[in-house]
Coordinates of C-alpha atoms in Angstrom, one line a residue:
M1 CA -23.8 31.2 95.9
D2 CA -27.6 31.2 96.5
F3 CA -29.5 33.1 93.8
R4 CA -32.9 32.3 95.0
L5 CA -35.1 35.3 95.7
D6 CA -35.9 36.0 99.4
Q7 CA -39.4 36.7 100.6
D8 CA -39.0 40.5 100.3
Q9 CA -37.8 40.2 96.7
R10 CA -40.7 37.9 95.8
D11 CA -43.1 40.3 97.4
L12 CA -41.5 43.1 95.4
V13 CA -41.9 41.2 92.1
R14 CA -45.5 40.4 92.9
G15 CA -46.4 43.9 93.9
V16 CA -44.8 45.4 90.7
R17 CA -46.5 42.9 88.5
E18 CA -49.9 43.5 90.1
L19 CA -49.4 47.3 89.7
L20 CA -48.5 47.0 86.0
V21 CA -51.3 44.5 85.2
G22 CA -53.8 46.8 86.8
R23 CA -52.4 50.1 85.4
F24 CA -50.9 48.9 82.1
G25 CA -52.6 45.6 81.2
R26 CA -53.3 44.3 77.7
A27 CA -56.1 46.8 77.0
A28 CA -53.9 49.8 77.9
L29 CA -51.0 48.3 75.8
R30 CA -53.2 47.9 72.8
A31 CA -54.7 51.4 73.2
A32 CA -51.2 52.8 73.4
A33 CA -50.0 50.9 70.3
D34 CA -53.1 51.9 68.3
G35 CA -53.0 55.5 69.6
D36 CA -50.9 58.5 68.9
G37 CA -47.8 57.1 70.7
G38 CA -47.8 59.8 73.4
L39 CA -46.3 59.2 76.8
D40 CA -48.9 58.5 79.6
R41 CA -47.8 61.1 82.2
G42 CA -50.4 59.7 84.7
L43 CA -48.7 56.3 84.5
W44 CA -45.3 57.9 84.9
R45 CA -46.4 59.7 88.1
E46 CA -47.9 56.5 89.4
L47 CA -44.7 54.6 88.8
G48 CA -42.9 57.4 90.7
E49 CA -45.3 57.2 93.6
A50 CA -44.8 53.4 93.8
G51 CA -41.0 54.0 94.1
F52 CA -40.1 52.6 90.7
F53 CA -37.6 55.4 89.9
A54 CA -36.4 56.0 93.5
L55 CA -35.9 52.3 94.1
R56 CA -32.1 52.6 94.6
L57 CA -32.1 56.0 96.3
P58 CA -31.1 55.9 100.0
E59 CA -34.0 56.3 102.4
E60 CA -32.6 59.5 103.8
Q61 CA -33.0 61.0 100.3
G62 CA -36.6 59.9 100.0
G63 CA -35.9 56.7 98.1
V64 CA -36.7 53.1 98.8
G65 CA -33.1 52.1 99.7
L66 CA -32.8 48.9 97.7
G67 CA -30.0 47.8 95.4
L68 CA -29.2 46.8 91.8
P69 CA -30.5 43.2 92.2
E70 CA -33.9 44.5 93.2
A71 CA -33.9 47.0 90.3
V72 CA -33.2 44.2 87.9
L73 CA -36.3 42.3 89.2
V74 CA -38.5 45.4 88.8
F75 CA -37.2 46.2 85.3
E76 CA -37.8 42.6 84.2
E77 CA -41.5 43.1 85.1
A78 CA -41.5 46.3 83.2
G79 CA -40.1 44.5 80.2
R80 CA -42.7 41.8 80.5
A81 CA -45.5 44.4 80.5
L82 CA -43.9 46.4 77.6
V83 CA -44.2 49.6 79.6
P84 CA -43.3 52.5 77.2
G85 CA -41.1 55.4 77.9
P86 CA -37.4 56.1 78.9
L87 CA -37.7 54.1 82.1
V88 CA -34.0 53.3 82.4
A89 CA -32.8 56.9 81.9
T90 CA -35.4 58.3 84.3
H91 CA -34.5 55.7 86.9
G92 CA -30.8 56.4 86.5
A93 CA -31.4 60.1 86.9
A94 CA -33.3 59.9 90.2
G95 CA -31.3 61.8 92.8
T96 CA -29.5 64.0 90.2
V97 CA -32.4 65.4 88.2
R98 CA -35.1 67.0 90.3
G99 CA -38.5 65.4 89.8
A100 CA -37.2 62.2 88.2
A101 CA -37.5 60.1 91.4
E102 CA -41.1 61.2 91.8
G103 CA -42.1 60.6 88.2
T104 CA -43.0 64.3 87.6
V105 CA -40.1 64.7 85.2
V106 CA -39.4 62.5 82.2
V107 CA -35.6 62.0 81.5
T108 CA -34.2 60.6 78.3
E109 CA -30.6 60.4 77.1
V110 CA -28.5 60.2 73.9
S111 CA -27.3 56.6 73.5
G112 CA -23.8 55.6 72.5
E113 CA -25.1 55.2 69.0
G114 CA -26.5 58.8 68.8
L115 CA -30.2 57.6 69.2
V116 CA -32.6 59.4 71.5
P117 CA -35.8 57.7 72.5
W118 CA -38.9 59.7 73.5
L119 CA -37.2 63.1 72.8
D120 CA -40.4 65.0 72.2
A121 CA -41.9 63.7 75.4
A122 CA -38.9 64.3 77.6
D123 CA -38.4 67.2 80.0
V124 CA -34.7 66.6 80.4
V125 CA -32.2 65.1 78.0
L126 CA -28.8 63.7 79.1
G127 CA -26.4 64.4 76.3
D128 CA -26.2 66.8 73.4
A129 CA -29.4 66.3 71.3
A130 CA -28.8 69.4 69.2
G131 CA -29.9 68.9 65.6
A132 CA -31.6 65.5 66.4
V133 CA -33.9 64.5 63.6
P134 CA -36.8 62.0 63.9
V135 CA -36.2 58.5 62.4
R136 CA -38.7 55.8 61.8
S137 CA -38.8 53.3 64.6
V138 CA -39.9 49.7 64.1
D139 CA -41.5 49.8 67.5
P140 CA -44.7 51.9 67.6
L141 CA -44.2 52.5 71.3
T142 CA -40.6 53.8 71.1
P143 CA -40.3 57.0 69.0
L144 CA -36.7 57.7 68.0
H145 CA -34.5 60.7 67.0
R146 CA -30.9 60.5 65.7
V147 CA -28.2 63.0 66.4
P148 CA -26.3 63.6 63.1
G149 CA -22.7 62.5 63.2
A150 CA -23.0 61.1 66.8
G151 CA -22.0 57.7 67.9
G152 CA -19.9 56.2 70.7
R153 CA -19.9 59.4 72.8
A154 CA -20.4 59.6 76.5
P155 CA -23.4 61.8 77.1
E156 CA -23.3 64.8 79.4
A157 CA -26.2 66.0 81.5
G158 CA -28.4 68.8 80.2
T159 CA -31.9 69.9 79.3
K160 CA -33.5 69.9 75.9
G161 CA -32.6 73.6 75.5
G162 CA -29.0 73.0 76.4
A163 CA -29.2 74.4 79.9
S164 CA -28.5 72.4 83.0
E165 CA -30.6 74.0 85.7
A166 CA -32.6 70.8 86.2
V167 CA -29.5 68.8 86.9
T168 CA -27.9 68.8 90.3
G169 CA -24.4 67.3 90.7
G170 CA -22.3 65.5 88.1
G171 CA -23.2 61.9 88.9
V172 CA -25.3 61.4 85.8
S173 CA -22.4 61.4 83.4
E174 CA -19.5 60.3 85.6
A175 CA -20.5 56.6 85.5
V176 CA -20.7 56.5 81.7
A177 CA -18.0 54.6 79.9
G178 CA -17.9 54.4 76.1
G179 CA -21.3 55.9 75.8
W180 CA -23.3 53.4 77.9
A181 CA -23.5 53.4 81.7
P182 CA -23.1 49.8 82.9
E183 CA -26.1 50.0 85.1
A184 CA -28.2 51.2 82.2
V185 CA -27.0 48.3 80.1
L186 CA -27.9 45.9 82.9
L187 CA -31.4 47.3 83.4
T188 CA -32.0 47.2 79.7
A189 CA -30.9 43.5 79.7
A190 CA -33.4 42.9 82.5
E191 CA -36.2 44.3 80.3
Q192 CA -35.1 42.0 77.6
V193 CA -35.4 39.1 80.0
G194 CA -38.9 40.2 80.7
T195 CA -39.8 40.0 77.0
A196 CA -38.1 36.6 76.7
A197 CA -40.2 35.3 79.7
W198 CA -43.4 36.7 78.3
C199 CA -42.8 35.1 74.9
T200 CA -42.1 31.8 76.6
D201 CA -45.3 31.9 78.6
A202 CA -47.4 33.0 75.7
A203 CA -46.1 30.2 73.4
V204 CA -46.7 27.6 76.0
A205 CA -50.2 28.9 76.7
H206 CA -51.0 28.9 73.0
A207 CA -49.6 25.4 72.5
G208 CA -51.8 24.2 75.3
R209 CA -55.1 25.4 73.8
R210 CA -54.6 25.4 70.0
E211 CA -55.6 22.2 68.2
Q212 CA -54.4 20.9 64.8
F213 CA -55.1 17.5 63.3
G214 CA -57.4 16.6 66.2
Q215 CA -54.9 17.3 69.0
L216 CA -53.2 20.1 70.9
I217 CA -50.2 21.4 69.1
G218 CA -48.3 21.3 72.3
G219 CA -48.2 17.5 71.8
F220 CA -46.1 17.8 68.6
Q221 CA -42.4 17.3 69.2
A222 CA -41.4 20.3 67.0
V223 CA -43.5 22.6 69.2
K224 CA -42.1 21.1 72.4
H225 CA -38.6 21.7 71.2
L226 CA -39.3 25.3 70.4
C227 CA -40.8 25.9 73.8
A228 CA -38.0 24.1 75.6
G229 CA -35.4 26.1 73.8
M230 CA -37.3 29.3 74.7
L231 CA -37.2 28.3 78.4
V232 CA -33.5 27.5 78.3
R233 CA -32.6 30.9 76.7
T234 CA -34.8 32.8 79.2
E235 CA -33.3 31.1 82.3
L236 CA -29.7 31.4 81.0
A237 CA -30.2 35.1 80.4
R238 CA -31.9 35.6 83.7
A239 CA -29.1 33.9 85.6
A240 CA -26.5 36.0 83.8
V241 CA -28.5 39.3 84.5
H242 CA -29.0 38.3 88.2
G243 CA -25.3 37.4 88.6
A244 CA -24.2 40.7 87.0
A245 CA -26.5 42.6 89.3
V246 CA -24.6 41.1 92.3
T247 CA -21.1 41.8 91.0
A248 CA -21.9 44.9 89.0
D249 CA -18.9 44.0 86.8
P250 CA -19.0 45.8 83.4
V251 CA -17.7 42.8 81.5
E252 CA -20.3 40.5 83.1
I253 CA -22.9 43.1 82.4
A254 CA -21.9 43.1 78.7
G255 CA -22.1 39.3 78.6
A256 CA -25.5 39.4 80.2
K257 CA -26.7 41.9 77.7
L258 CA -25.6 39.6 74.9
L259 CA -27.5 36.7 76.3
A260 CA -30.6 38.8 77.1
D261 CA -30.7 40.3 73.6
E262 CA -30.5 36.8 72.1
A263 CA -33.1 35.5 74.4
A264 CA -35.6 38.3 73.7
V265 CA -35.3 38.3 69.9
A266 CA -35.0 34.6 69.4
N267 CA -37.9 33.9 71.8
A268 CA -40.1 36.4 70.1
R269 CA -39.4 34.8 66.8
D270 CA -40.1 31.3 68.1
C271 CA -43.3 32.6 69.8
L272 CA -44.4 33.8 66.4
Q273 CA -43.6 30.4 65.0
V274 CA -45.7 28.6 67.6
H275 CA -48.6 31.0 67.0
G276 CA -48.5 30.4 63.2
G277 CA -50.1 32.8 60.8
M278 CA -52.2 34.4 63.6
G279 CA -49.0 35.5 65.3
F280 CA -48.2 37.8 62.5
T281 CA -51.4 39.8 62.7
W282 CA -51.5 43.3 64.2
E283 CA -54.1 42.1 66.8
A284 CA -51.6 39.6 68.3
D285 CA -49.2 41.0 70.9
V286 CA -46.1 39.0 69.8
H287 CA -44.9 41.5 67.2
L288 CA -44.9 44.3 69.8
H289 CA -42.4 42.3 71.9
L290 CA -40.3 41.4 68.9
K291 CA -40.1 45.1 67.8
R292 CA -39.3 46.3 71.3
A293 CA -36.6 43.6 71.6
W294 CA -35.0 44.8 68.3
V295 CA -35.0 48.4 69.5
R296 CA -33.5 47.7 73.0
A297 CA -30.8 45.5 71.3
A298 CA -29.8 48.4 69.0
L299 CA -30.3 51.3 71.4
V300 CA -28.1 50.2 74.3
L301 CA -24.7 48.4 73.9
P302 CA -25.4 46.6 70.6
A303 CA -24.2 43.0 70.2
E304 CA -21.0 43.8 68.4
R305 CA -19.9 46.3 71.0
A306 CA -20.9 44.0 73.9
A307 CA -18.9 41.2 72.2
E308 CA -15.9 43.4 71.9
R309 CA -16.0 44.2 75.6
V310 CA -16.2 40.6 76.5
A311 CA -13.5 39.5 74.1
A312 CA -11.2 42.3 75.3
A313 CA -11.4 41.0 78.8
L314 CA -10.6 37.4 77.9

């Protein structure tokens, strides 16, 4: 099976990366991290206009008409750029929640663990968020609420007020199994691959310019081993995510999420190690990737649940 990207897919990746670099580059990322943590509605609408949320909608419904493999490529770029907001939920709701595809409506959902990201910024909530209370999030760009007593429940479609006028059809909740829709798990895994890849690139770049004891630290064997391990984890996770995007098999998706979580968290830690003391400062971007990786890993199909799914299928 040939998993190499075709020209259209390469063009898609390049186009999305250029859009995000231009619209949400490092300066915008730092401004968001240092700001009040609010959602940039202008960016959300621009993503909608670019087809980010409507990527898998049929063309006759106003979408782009692409498939899950292309969505994985797009979400990897979003993960690399650390774009904030409930991207996966809004993408999944395109076609069932009016305005989601165009980026004029922000959709979030109650996770299988009873956590709700970006609740205050959302126009529509999938699931029962009644009584949700704010909890401290390690990631400054992912505000969280928790629903008391929730956990492991499959969410249903609704709005923040409990009504469902903004939801058309029942497709939002029908695909959910055990509290996590397989496609949402896979797209979150793709975001984790983006973080793993960013950390690898950042570590290699730093090792190629930082000098210690009269030579570049990239010449030290210990640093070489760290960077090589990061690359292996990234490529292994990417291959698993791409493969699961082709088969859409829930067990393969769970396995891909396990590998992607490990790659994102471990690579961020190793990236910190390569950067040394300066990597632990607020001004460095590495900690933002590590914190987002932690949140993604806990928010959508945590490792113990993913391992249970894979083990049950063996």
